[in-house]
Amino acid sequence: MKFNTPTSTALYAIEETIKAYRRLSQQNISAVVPKITVDQALILIIIDREDKTQSEIADLIFKDYASMTRIIKLMIEKKYLTKMIDEADRRKTKLKITTNGKSIIEQLKPVIQKNRAVALNNVSDEELEQMYKTLNKITQNCQIARK
Amino acid sequence: MKFNTPTSTALYAIEETIKAYRRLSQQNISAVVPKITVDQALILIIIDREDKTQSEIADLIFKDYASMTRIIKLMIEKKYLTKMIDEADRRKTKLKITTNGKSIIEQLKPVIQKNRAVALNNVSDEELEQMYKTLNKITQNCQIARK
DNA sequence: AACTTTTATTTGATATATCAAATAATTACA
DNA sequence: TGTAATTATTTGATATATCAAATAAAAGTT
């Protein structure tokens, strides 16, 4: 089993990068809104943009439905959200951002923008585009192989 | 807050790819060695290659030391490893793979190789190299910003 | 209408992530 | 040499990941 091959290092790098980015994001988010997690911040902003069911949000940010249930639960306990049954389809859930949640979103927006800018400093659009394509190719490979 | 910008999609893609790869890996590993996780498999192989302390392994695979403690604990419970105090420096720990662990490693090696090959199918060395550079740039950006 | 299948969400069990604080051993240095 | 600073690991608390199984409601079928 070889390490330090282009194959393995490239795959490790993906993991390394996402962790570095998450740490940076969490640090900067915490400085503005203590006690909210990166995931919760993102979910809050997604709900704010557009009404979505839990499962739709989960699909959007690559979360398991079970995880989503628990994250939403915590977000309700923290008073960022409220939850109601969707009367049109009683299996579904309607999520609504509280006033408190709204104000948190406003605080978070510039931080999230800044995080992205910092992370992508000196990365050209071509580089980004190229990376995106390669990542998608790998994702496709993995998903196809699982069917 | 805009989504679907090159900026945000590229960063999401990193997360998506690593999750897709982890799922594929876990599925194929579970088919050969039930009950072992991707992380545990990787750690086992690292220890097999070279003696390392927990912290060194943690650094290598981007794990928190606290996480490492718990993963090692589980691996010992599962009889993949044994643990002893390093008498040269009693703060440190020596990890040793059991016979059982050794045989598991042999079963895992081809699976891990195959996972990598599948994930990187049709991805050229140039693409891989380019992605690696971009990812490293992003990682650097995030790490520098945290200091 | 009764029955089956599908869909959305939840729950249980176990593993990992993260931060802060605690332990315990080692090293630096006044 | 004694004490402070550093290093390796652990523990506690809380959040998230994942799989399997359970619920509950809706949709499809006969």
PDB file of N, CA and C (backbone and C1' of nucleotides) in Angstrom, chain B residues 19 23 54-55 65-66 69-70 83 91 93, chain D residues 6-13 17-19:
ATOM      1  N   LYS B  19     -17.712  13.456   0.467  1.00  0.00           N
ATOM      2  CA  LYS B  19     -18.765  12.596   1.019  1.00  0.00           C
ATOM      3  C   LYS B  19     -19.068  11.424   0.094  1.00  0.00           C
ATOM      4  N   ARG B  23     -18.545   7.497   1.105  1.00  0.00           N
ATOM      5  CA  ARG B  23     -19.633   6.512   1.032  1.00  0.00           C
ATOM      6  C   ARG B  23     -19.226   5.305   0.210  1.00  0.00           C
ATOM      7  N   GLN B  54      -0.018   8.579  18.407  1.00  0.00           N
ATOM      8  CA  GLN B  54      -1.391   8.964  18.072  1.00  0.00           C
ATOM      9  C   GLN B  54      -1.446  10.345  17.436  1.00  0.00           C
ATOM     10  N   SER B  55      -0.696  11.259  18.037  1.00  0.00           N
ATOM     11  CA  SER B  55      -0.750  12.636  17.536  1.00  0.00           C
ATOM     12  C   SER B  55      -0.203  12.720  16.115  1.00  0.00           C
ATOM     13  N   TYR B  65      -6.947  15.464  18.113  1.00  0.00           N
ATOM     14  CA  TYR B  65      -6.360  14.479  19.024  1.00  0.00           C
ATOM     15  C   TYR B  65      -7.423  13.778  19.860  1.00  0.00           C
ATOM     16  N   ALA B  66      -8.436  14.527  20.222  1.00  0.00           N
ATOM     17  CA  ALA B  66      -9.511  13.927  21.015  1.00  0.00           C
ATOM     18  C   ALA B  66     -10.228  12.834  20.223  1.00  0.00           C
ATOM     19  N   THR B  69      -7.996   9.727  20.138  1.00  0.00           N
ATOM     20  CA  THR B  69      -8.080   8.943  21.371  1.00  0.00           C
ATOM     21  C   THR B  69      -9.253   7.973  21.321  1.00  0.00           C
ATOM     22  N   ARG B  70     -10.397   8.493  20.881  1.00  0.00           N
ATOM     23  CA  ARG B  70     -11.597   7.646  20.879  1.00  0.00           C
ATOM     24  C   ARG B  70     -11.577   6.597  19.788  1.00  0.00           C
ATOM     25  N   LYS B  83      -2.066  -1.473  22.990  1.00  0.00           N
ATOM     26  CA  LYS B  83      -1.488  -0.177  23.321  1.00  0.00           C
ATOM     27  C   LYS B  83      -0.598  -0.326  24.550  1.00  0.00           C
ATOM     28  N   ARG B  91       4.699   9.873  28.329  1.00  0.00           N
ATOM     29  CA  ARG B  91       3.470  10.534  27.898  1.00  0.00           C
ATOM     30  C   ARG B  91       2.922   9.868  26.645  1.00  0.00           C
ATOM     31  N   THR B  93       2.437   6.846  23.615  1.00  0.00           N
ATOM     32  CA  THR B  93       1.767   5.561  23.532  1.00  0.00           C
ATOM     33  C   THR B  93       2.371   4.766  22.381  1.00  0.00           C
TER      34      THR B  93
ATOM     35  P    DT D   6       5.427  27.905  26.944  1.00  0.00           P
ATOM     36  O5'  DT D   6       5.604  26.343  26.691  1.00  0.00           O
ATOM     37  C5'  DT D   6       6.914  25.814  26.525  1.00  0.00           C
ATOM     38  C4'  DT D   6       6.810  24.322  26.289  1.00  0.00           C
ATOM     39  C3'  DT D   6       5.806  23.924  25.202  1.00  0.00           C
ATOM     40  O3'  DT D   6       6.506  23.110  24.271  1.00  0.00           O
ATOM     41  C1'  DT D   6       5.499  22.619  27.145  1.00  0.00           C
ATOM     42  P    DT D   7       5.814  22.532  22.944  1.00  0.00           P
ATOM     43  O5'  DT D   7       5.443  21.050  23.388  1.00  0.00           O
ATOM     44  C5'  DT D   7       6.480  20.158  23.770  1.00  0.00           C
ATOM     45  C4'  DT D   7       5.864  18.821  24.114  1.00  0.00           C
ATOM     46  C3'  DT D   7       4.859  18.307  23.082  1.00  0.00           C
ATOM     47  O3'  DT D   7       5.210  16.965  22.767  1.00  0.00           O
ATOM     48  C1'  DT D   7       3.933  18.242  25.253  1.00  0.00           C
ATOM     49  P    DA D   8       4.452  16.112  21.656  1.00  0.00           P
ATOM     50  O5'  DA D   8       3.561  15.177  22.568  1.00  0.00           O
ATOM     51  C5'  DA D   8       4.140  14.064  23.236  1.00  0.00           C
ATOM     52  C4'  DA D   8       3.028  13.220  23.812  1.00  0.00           C
ATOM     53  C3'  DA D   8       1.934  12.841  22.802  1.00  0.00           C
ATOM     54  O3'  DA D   8       1.728  11.431  22.893  1.00  0.00           O
ATOM     55  C1'  DA D   8       0.979  13.894  24.710  1.00  0.00           C
ATOM     56  P    DT D   9       0.599  10.710  22.013  1.00  0.00           P
ATOM     57  O5'  DT D   9      -0.620  10.738  23.041  1.00  0.00           O
ATOM     58  C5'  DT D   9      -0.403  10.224  24.350  1.00  0.00           C
ATOM     59  C4'  DT D   9      -1.583  10.532  25.228  1.00  0.00           C
ATOM     60  C3'  DT D   9      -2.927  10.083  24.693  1.00  0.00           C
ATOM     61  O3'  DT D   9      -3.356   8.983  25.495  1.00  0.00           O
ATOM     62  C1'  DT D   9      -3.043  12.171  25.812  1.00  0.00           C
ATOM     63  P    DT D  10      -4.795   8.324  25.276  1.00  0.00           P
ATOM     64  O5'  DT D  10      -5.710   9.182  26.272  1.00  0.00           O
ATOM     65  C5'  DT D  10      -5.351   9.245  27.641  1.00  0.00           C
ATOM     66  C4'  DT D  10      -6.363  10.077  28.380  1.00  0.00           C
ATOM     67  C3'  DT D  10      -7.826   9.651  28.205  1.00  0.00           C
ATOM     68  O3'  DT D  10      -8.322   9.371  29.492  1.00  0.00           O
ATOM     69  C1'  DT D  10      -7.588  11.990  27.962  1.00  0.00           C
ATOM     70  P    DT D  11      -9.763   8.706  29.694  1.00  0.00           P
ATOM     71  O5'  DT D  11     -10.716   9.953  30.019  1.00  0.00           O
ATOM     72  C5'  DT D  11     -10.318  10.910  30.974  1.00  0.00           C
ATOM     73  C4'  DT D  11     -11.366  11.994  31.052  1.00  0.00           C
ATOM     74  C3'  DT D  11     -12.814  11.563  30.804  1.00  0.00           C
ATOM     75  O3'  DT D  11     -13.597  12.098  31.856  1.00  0.00           O
ATOM     76  C1'  DT D  11     -12.251  13.414  29.446  1.00  0.00           C
ATOM     77  P    DG D  12     -15.165  11.787  32.001  1.00  0.00           P
ATOM     78  O5'  DG D  12     -15.840  13.156  31.538  1.00  0.00           O
ATOM     79  C5'  DG D  12     -15.383  14.387  32.090  1.00  0.00           C
ATOM     80  C4'  DG D  12     -16.232  15.526  31.572  1.00  0.00           C
ATOM     81  C3'  DG D  12     -17.681  15.151  31.253  1.00  0.00           C
ATOM     82  O3'  DG D  12     -18.507  16.237  31.661  1.00  0.00           O
ATOM     83  C1'  DG D  12     -16.629  15.991  29.303  1.00  0.00           C
ATOM     84  P    DA D  13     -20.101  16.149  31.519  1.00  0.00           P
ATOM     85  O5'  DA D  13     -20.368  17.072  30.258  1.00  0.00           O
ATOM     86  C5'  DA D  13     -19.867  18.406  30.237  1.00  0.00           C
ATOM     87  C4'  DA D  13     -20.245  19.059  28.920  1.00  0.00           C
ATOM     88  C3'  DA D  13     -21.650  18.669  28.424  1.00  0.00           C
ATOM     89  O3'  DA D  13     -22.321  19.833  27.969  1.00  0.00           O
ATOM     90  C1'  DA D  13     -20.040  18.205  26.759  1.00  0.00           C
ATOM     91  P    DA D  17     -23.104  16.155   9.390  1.00  0.00           P
ATOM     92  O5'  DA D  17     -22.694  14.684   9.801  1.00  0.00           O
ATOM     93  C5'  DA D  17     -21.334  14.301   9.749  1.00  0.00           C
ATOM     94  C4'  DA D  17     -21.225  12.808   9.504  1.00  0.00           C
ATOM     95  C3'  DA D  17     -22.128  12.283   8.382  1.00  0.00           C
ATOM     96  O3'  DA D  17     -21.387  11.303   7.663  1.00  0.00           O
ATOM     97  C1'  DA D  17     -22.687  11.202  10.418  1.00  0.00           C
ATOM     98  P    DT D  18     -22.002  10.608   6.352  1.00  0.00           P
ATOM     99  O5'  DT D  18     -22.660   9.295   6.945  1.00  0.00           O
ATOM    100  C5'  DT D  18     -21.824   8.351   7.601  1.00  0.00           C
ATOM    101  C4'  DT D  18     -22.660   7.184   8.029  1.00  0.00           C
ATOM    102  C3'  DT D  18     -23.750   6.806   7.034  1.00  0.00           C
ATOM    103  O3'  DT D  18     -23.519   5.471   6.640  1.00  0.00           O
ATOM    104  C1'  DT D  18     -24.591   6.869   9.233  1.00  0.00           C
ATOM    105  P    DC D  19     -24.281   4.842   5.350  1.00  0.00           P
ATOM    106  O5'  DC D  19     -25.106   3.651   6.035  1.00  0.00           O
ATOM    107  C5'  DC D  19     -24.425   2.774   6.929  1.00  0.00           C
ATOM    108  C4'  DC D  19     -25.431   2.100   7.825  1.00  0.00           C
ATOM    109  C3'  DC D  19     -26.673   1.588   7.088  1.00  0.00           C
ATOM    110  O3'  DC D  19     -26.798   0.194   7.327  1.00  0.00           O
ATOM    111  C1'  DC D  19     -27.281   2.812   9.036  1.00  0.00           C
TER     112       DC D  19
END
